[in-house]
Amino acid sequence: QVHLVESGGGLVQPGGSLRLSCAASGSFFSITAMGWYRQAPGKQREMVATISSGDATNYADSVKGRFTISRVNAKRTVYLQMNSLKPEDTAAYYCNSLVQAKDNRNWGQGTQVTVSS
C-alpha cells in the first residue's frame, strides 16, 4: 500500500509559477510510472503529465512547454513545476501511479491551484 500526499498549491497571478510535490510512503517493490492529474469543479479528471520508471516524460498539449514533471527516487517524491500559469490551469491537482489511476484507486486529497488576478 502506497500513501500519496500532494502539496505546494496556492493562489497565483497569471504568468506566475508554482512547484507541486507528491510525497509517497509505504511499501515499494520498484519505481512505477507516475502521473499528475487535475480536476476542475464539474469536470472530469484529466492527465496533465506522466513520468515513466525510466524517467521518460509526456505532457498534455495544454501544458506542454510550461509544465515539467520530475522525480527524485531517493526521496520518493514526484514534482510538477508549473510556469506561465493561466486561469484555465485552475484545478485540484493529484498525483498517482498510472496503474492505480486507471482503476480509480489510491487518490489522495490533492492540492488546489488557483490562477487569478
PDB file of C-alpha atoms in Angstrom:
ATOM      1  CA  GLN A   1       0.000   0.000   0.000  1.00  0.00           C
ATOM      2  CA  VAL A   2       1.334   3.413  -1.028  1.00  0.00           C
ATOM      3  CA  HIS A   3       0.157   6.667   0.510  1.00  0.00           C
ATOM      4  CA  LEU A   4       0.407   9.840  -1.559  1.00  0.00           C
ATOM      5  CA  VAL A   5       0.318  13.388  -0.239  1.00  0.00           C
ATOM      6  CA  GLU A   6       0.255  16.376  -2.580  1.00  0.00           C
ATOM      7  CA  SER A   7       1.421  19.832  -1.557  1.00  0.00           C
ATOM      8  CA  GLY A   8       2.557  23.150  -2.991  1.00  0.00           C
ATOM      9  CA  GLY A   9      -0.673  24.552  -4.380  1.00  0.00           C
ATOM     10  CA  GLY A  10      -1.898  28.063  -3.810  1.00  0.00           C
ATOM     11  CA  LEU A  11      -3.169  31.274  -5.341  1.00  0.00           C
ATOM     12  CA  VAL A  12      -1.014  32.820  -8.060  1.00  0.00           C
ATOM     13  CA  GLN A  13      -1.423  35.500 -10.706  1.00  0.00           C
ATOM     14  CA  PRO A  14      -1.481  34.651 -14.408  1.00  0.00           C
ATOM     15  CA  GLY A  15       2.069  34.197 -15.628  1.00  0.00           C
ATOM     16  CA  GLY A  16       3.245  33.057 -12.222  1.00  0.00           C
ATOM     17  CA  SER A  17       4.814  29.776 -11.163  1.00  0.00           C
ATOM     18  CA  LEU A  18       4.202  27.005  -8.649  1.00  0.00           C
ATOM     19  CA  ARG A  19       6.036  23.808  -7.778  1.00  0.00           C
ATOM     20  CA  LEU A  20       3.869  20.897  -6.653  1.00  0.00           C
ATOM     21  CA  SER A  21       5.232  17.959  -4.683  1.00  0.00           C
ATOM     22  CA  CYS A  22       3.910  14.426  -4.308  1.00  0.00           C
ATOM     23  CA  ALA A  23       5.343  12.542  -1.351  1.00  0.00           C
ATOM     24  CA  ALA A  24       4.955   8.767  -1.314  1.00  0.00           C
ATOM     25  CA  SER A  25       5.213   6.478   1.674  1.00  0.00           C
ATOM     26  CA  GLY A  26       4.588   2.808   2.344  1.00  0.00           C
ATOM     27  CA  SER A  27       5.919  -0.399   0.868  1.00  0.00           C
ATOM     28  CA  PHE A  28       7.604  -0.350  -2.527  1.00  0.00           C
ATOM     29  CA  PHE A  29       8.847  -3.128  -4.771  1.00  0.00           C
ATOM     30  CA  SER A  30      10.009  -0.894  -7.601  1.00  0.00           C
ATOM     31  CA  ILE A  31       9.568   2.556  -9.087  1.00  0.00           C
ATOM     32  CA  THR A  32       6.487   2.712 -11.275  1.00  0.00           C
ATOM     33  CA  ALA A  33       5.102   5.152 -13.819  1.00  0.00           C
ATOM     34  CA  MET A  34       3.529   8.168 -12.138  1.00  0.00           C
ATOM     35  CA  GLY A  35       1.337  10.988 -13.286  1.00  0.00           C
ATOM     36  CA  TRP A  36      -0.094  14.311 -12.277  1.00  0.00           C
ATOM     37  CA  TYR A  37      -3.816  14.778 -12.828  1.00  0.00           C
ATOM     38  CA  ARG A  38      -6.128  17.721 -12.348  1.00  0.00           C
ATOM     39  CA  GLN A  39      -9.833  18.196 -11.886  1.00  0.00           C
ATOM     40  CA  ALA A  40     -11.842  21.391 -12.031  1.00  0.00           C
ATOM     41  CA  PRO A  41     -15.311  21.581 -10.425  1.00  0.00           C
ATOM     42  CA  GLY A  42     -17.893  19.806 -12.557  1.00  0.00           C
ATOM     43  CA  LYS A  43     -15.223  18.427 -14.885  1.00  0.00           C
ATOM     44  CA  GLN A  44     -13.658  15.006 -15.297  1.00  0.00           C
ATOM     45  CA  ARG A  45     -10.179  14.375 -14.018  1.00  0.00           C
ATOM     46  CA  GLU A  46      -7.583  14.741 -16.764  1.00  0.00           C
ATOM     47  CA  MET A  47      -3.996  13.626 -17.044  1.00  0.00           C
ATOM     48  CA  VAL A  48      -1.536  16.503 -17.103  1.00  0.00           C
ATOM     49  CA  ALA A  49       1.887  14.865 -17.166  1.00  0.00           C
ATOM     50  CA  THR A  50       3.432  11.420 -16.749  1.00  0.00           C
ATOM     51  CA  ILE A  51       6.872  10.082 -15.953  1.00  0.00           C
ATOM     52  CA  SER A  52       7.937   6.502 -16.634  1.00  0.00           C
ATOM     53  CA  SER A  53      10.033   4.215 -14.468  1.00  0.00           C
ATOM     54  CA  GLY A  54      12.962   5.274 -16.655  1.00  0.00           C
ATOM     55  CA  ASP A  55      12.082   8.984 -16.274  1.00  0.00           C
ATOM     56  CA  ALA A  56      10.695   9.473 -19.782  1.00  0.00           C
ATOM     57  CA  THR A  57       8.035  12.199 -19.702  1.00  0.00           C
ATOM     58  CA  ASN A  58       4.869  13.108 -21.579  1.00  0.00           C
ATOM     59  CA  TYR A  59       2.537  16.074 -21.289  1.00  0.00           C
ATOM     60  CA  ALA A  60      -0.933  17.132 -22.229  1.00  0.00           C
ATOM     61  CA  ASP A  61      -0.896  19.554 -25.143  1.00  0.00           C
ATOM     62  CA  SER A  62      -2.411  22.246 -22.951  1.00  0.00           C
ATOM     63  CA  VAL A  63       0.611  22.316 -20.634  1.00  0.00           C
ATOM     64  CA  LYS A  64       3.448  21.278 -22.928  1.00  0.00           C
ATOM     65  CA  GLY A  65       6.303  23.752 -22.739  1.00  0.00           C
ATOM     66  CA  ARG A  66       5.048  25.227 -19.477  1.00  0.00           C
ATOM     67  CA  PHE A  67       4.986  22.298 -17.025  1.00  0.00           C
ATOM     68  CA  THR A  68       7.774  19.896 -16.112  1.00  0.00           C
ATOM     69  CA  ILE A  69       7.356  16.606 -14.245  1.00  0.00           C
ATOM     70  CA  SER A  70      10.343  15.097 -12.460  1.00  0.00           C
ATOM     71  CA  ARG A  71      11.152  12.566  -9.773  1.00  0.00           C
ATOM     72  CA  VAL A  72      13.750  12.143  -7.088  1.00  0.00           C
ATOM     73  CA  ASN A  73      13.644   8.412  -6.420  1.00  0.00           C
ATOM     74  CA  ALA A  74      15.752   8.529  -3.278  1.00  0.00           C
ATOM     75  CA  LYS A  75      13.238  10.904  -1.692  1.00  0.00           C
ATOM     76  CA  ARG A  76      10.169   9.119  -3.079  1.00  0.00           C
ATOM     77  CA  THR A  77       8.897  12.446  -4.347  1.00  0.00           C
ATOM     78  CA  VAL A  78       7.430  13.486  -7.701  1.00  0.00           C
ATOM     79  CA  TYR A  79       7.384  17.157  -8.680  1.00  0.00           C
ATOM     80  CA  LEU A  80       5.399  19.271 -11.083  1.00  0.00           C
ATOM     81  CA  GLN A  81       6.997  22.597 -11.949  1.00  0.00           C
ATOM     82  CA  MET A  82       4.356  24.892 -13.404  1.00  0.00           C
ATOM     83  CA  ASN A  83       5.396  28.072 -15.194  1.00  0.00           C
ATOM     84  CA  SER A  84       3.463  30.682 -17.163  1.00  0.00           C
ATOM     85  CA  LEU A  85       0.283  29.712 -15.370  1.00  0.00           C
ATOM     86  CA  LYS A  86      -3.066  30.541 -16.949  1.00  0.00           C
ATOM     87  CA  PRO A  87      -6.534  30.868 -15.394  1.00  0.00           C
ATOM     88  CA  GLU A  88      -7.563  27.655 -17.166  1.00  0.00           C
ATOM     89  CA  ASP A  89      -4.949  25.808 -15.102  1.00  0.00           C
ATOM     90  CA  THR A  90      -7.133  26.347 -12.037  1.00  0.00           C
ATOM     91  CA  ALA A  91      -7.991  22.922 -10.589  1.00  0.00           C
ATOM     92  CA  ALA A  92      -7.280  20.453  -7.832  1.00  0.00           C
ATOM     93  CA  TYR A  93      -4.092  18.593  -8.694  1.00  0.00           C
ATOM     94  CA  TYR A  94      -3.460  14.950  -7.793  1.00  0.00           C
ATOM     95  CA  CYS A  95      -0.626  12.504  -8.232  1.00  0.00           C
ATOM     96  CA  ASN A  96      -0.997   8.760  -8.653  1.00  0.00           C
ATOM     97  CA  SER A  97       0.534   5.764 -10.343  1.00  0.00           C
ATOM     98  CA  LEU A  98      -0.825   5.190 -13.816  1.00  0.00           C
ATOM     99  CA  VAL A  99      -1.993   1.694 -12.868  1.00  0.00           C
ATOM    100  CA  GLN A 100      -3.972   2.833  -9.833  1.00  0.00           C
ATOM    101  CA  ALA A 101      -5.398   5.823 -11.678  1.00  0.00           C
ATOM    102  CA  LYS A 102      -6.859   3.536 -14.349  1.00  0.00           C
ATOM    103  CA  ASP A 103      -8.764   1.677 -11.613  1.00  0.00           C
ATOM    104  CA  ASN A 104      -9.771   4.959  -9.920  1.00  0.00           C
ATOM    105  CA  ARG A 105      -7.931   3.928  -6.788  1.00  0.00           C
ATOM    106  CA  ASN A 106      -5.442   5.418  -4.351  1.00  0.00           C
ATOM    107  CA  TRP A 107      -6.354   9.082  -4.806  1.00  0.00           C
ATOM    108  CA  GLY A 108      -5.166  11.479  -2.144  1.00  0.00           C
ATOM    109  CA  GLN A 109      -6.634  14.793  -1.064  1.00  0.00           C
ATOM    110  CA  GLY A 110      -4.989  16.764  -3.840  1.00  0.00           C
ATOM    111  CA  THR A 111      -3.692  20.314  -3.721  1.00  0.00           C
ATOM    112  CA  GLN A 112      -5.620  23.301  -5.035  1.00  0.00           C
ATOM    113  CA  VAL A 113      -4.120  25.578  -7.670  1.00  0.00           C
ATOM    114  CA  THR A 114      -5.941  28.829  -8.373  1.00  0.00           C
ATOM    115  CA  VAL A 115      -4.701  31.203 -11.074  1.00  0.00           C
ATOM    116  CA  SER A 116      -6.378  34.591 -10.885  1.00  0.00           C
ATOM    117  CA  SER A 117      -5.558  38.276 -10.917  1.00  0.00           C
TER     118      SER A 117
END
